[in-house]
C-alpha cells in the first residue's frame, strides 16, 4: 500500500534525514491548506491548534515499510503524532491528503513564514 507523506523539515531534499525518502516517489512541493504554527528548536515542530501560517514542504508517496521507518524516526505516536491533512500542490492548485507529523511542543523559535530552511 502507498501512503502520501508531507515533509516540512529534516526529511526534505537537502536535509540530513532525506535519505529515508531517497527511493520514494516525489509527488511535488506544496503547502498545507490550513494554517498551523512551525517552531524550530534544532528540529522543526508543527503545532496543530495555533493558526499562524501555512506550512511549506514536499509530498512523497511511500510504502508501508518506509512509513514504519518514518514513524520510528519521528517517535510516532509518543513524540510526534501524524494526522492526515490537505496539501495544496504548487503549480496546479490541486490538493492531496497526506500524513503530516505534529508535535504539541511549542517551545523554540516561531517561524512565521512556515518555511523551514537550512541555516
Coordinates of C-alpha atoms in Angstrom, one line a residue:
X1 CA 0.0 0.0 0.0
X2 CA 1.2 3.5 -0.7
X3 CA 0.8 6.5 1.6
X4 CA 1.3 10.2 1.0
X5 CA 3.6 12.0 3.5
X6 CA 4.1 15.7 3.7
X7 CA 7.6 16.7 4.8
X8 CA 8.3 20.2 6.2
X9 CA 11.7 19.7 7.9
X10 CA 14.7 17.4 8.0
X11 CA 13.1 14.9 5.6
X12 CA 13.0 17.4 2.7
X13 CA 15.6 17.4 -0.1
X14 CA 18.9 18.7 1.0
X15 CA 18.4 17.9 4.7
X16 CA 20.0 15.1 6.8
X17 CA 17.0 12.8 7.0
X18 CA 16.1 12.9 3.3
X19 CA 18.0 9.6 2.9
X20 CA 14.9 7.8 4.3
X21 CA 12.9 9.0 1.2
X22 CA 15.5 8.6 -1.5
X23 CA 13.8 5.6 -3.0
X24 CA 10.3 7.1 -2.6
X25 CA 8.4 8.9 -5.3
X26 CA 8.4 12.7 -5.1
X27 CA 4.8 14.0 -5.8
X28 CA 5.5 17.7 -5.6
X29 CA 6.1 20.7 -3.4
X30 CA 3.2 22.5 -1.7
X31 CA 1.7 23.9 1.4
X32 CA -0.9 23.0 4.0
X33 CA -4.5 24.1 3.2
X34 CA -5.0 25.1 6.8
X35 CA -2.7 27.3 8.9
X36 CA -0.6 25.9 11.7
X37 CA 2.5 27.0 13.7
X38 CA 6.0 26.0 12.8
X39 CA 8.7 26.1 15.6
X40 CA 12.4 25.4 15.5
X41 CA 14.3 24.0 18.4
X42 CA 17.2 22.4 16.5
X43 CA 14.5 20.3 14.8
X44 CA 11.2 21.6 13.4
X45 CA 7.8 21.2 15.1
X46 CA 4.3 21.9 13.7
X47 CA 1.6 22.7 16.2
X48 CA -1.9 21.8 15.2
X49 CA -4.1 24.2 17.1
X50 CA -2.2 27.5 16.5
X51 CA -3.1 29.0 13.1
X52 CA -0.1 31.2 12.3
X53 CA 0.9 30.4 8.7
X54 CA 0.7 27.8 6.0
X55 CA 3.4 25.2 6.3
X56 CA 5.5 24.6 3.2
X57 CA 7.2 21.4 2.2
X58 CA 7.2 18.3 -0.1
X59 CA 4.9 15.4 -0.7
X60 CA 6.2 11.9 -1.2
X61 CA 4.5 8.6 -1.9
X62 CA 5.9 6.0 0.5
X63 CA 5.2 2.3 1.0
X64 CA 4.2 0.8 4.4
X65 CA 7.8 -0.2 5.2
X66 CA 9.1 3.4 4.7
X67 CA 6.1 4.8 6.7
X68 CA 7.0 2.5 9.6
X69 CA 10.6 3.7 9.4
X70 CA 9.4 7.4 9.5
X71 CA 7.1 6.6 12.4
X72 CA 10.1 5.2 14.3
X73 CA 12.3 8.2 13.4
X74 CA 9.6 10.6 14.5
X75 CA 8.7 8.7 17.6
X76 CA 5.0 8.3 16.5
X77 CA 2.7 8.4 18.4
X78 CA 4.6 9.3 21.6
X79 CA 6.9 12.2 20.4
X80 CA 5.4 13.3 17.1
X81 CA 2.0 12.1 16.0
X82 CA 0.7 12.0 12.5
X83 CA -2.6 13.1 11.1
X84 CA -3.9 13.4 7.5
X85 CA -4.2 17.0 6.3
X86 CA -5.0 18.6 3.0
X87 CA -2.0 19.8 1.0
X88 CA -2.2 22.3 -1.9
X89 CA 0.3 21.4 -4.6
X90 CA 2.4 24.1 -6.3
X91 CA 1.6 24.9 -9.9
X92 CA -1.8 23.5 -10.4
X93 CA -3.6 24.2 -7.1
X94 CA -4.7 20.5 -6.9
X95 CA -4.8 19.2 -3.4
X96 CA -4.0 15.8 -1.9
X97 CA -4.5 14.3 1.5
X98 CA -1.2 13.4 3.2
X99 CA 0.2 12.4 6.6
X100 CA 1.8 15.3 8.5
X101 CA 3.8 14.8 11.7
X102 CA 2.6 17.2 14.5
X103 CA 4.2 17.8 17.9
X104 CA 2.5 19.6 20.8
X105 CA 5.8 21.3 21.9
X106 CA 5.6 25.0 21.1
X107 CA 8.9 25.9 22.6
X108 CA 11.7 27.3 20.5
X109 CA 11.7 29.9 17.7
X110 CA 8.4 30.6 15.9
X111 CA 9.0 30.5 12.1
X112 CA 6.2 32.8 10.9
X113 CA 6.9 32.2 7.2
X114 CA 6.0 28.5 7.6
X115 CA 9.2 27.5 5.8
X116 CA 12.0 25.5 7.5
X117 CA 15.3 26.3 5.8
X118 CA 18.9 25.3 6.2
X119 CA 20.9 27.6 8.4

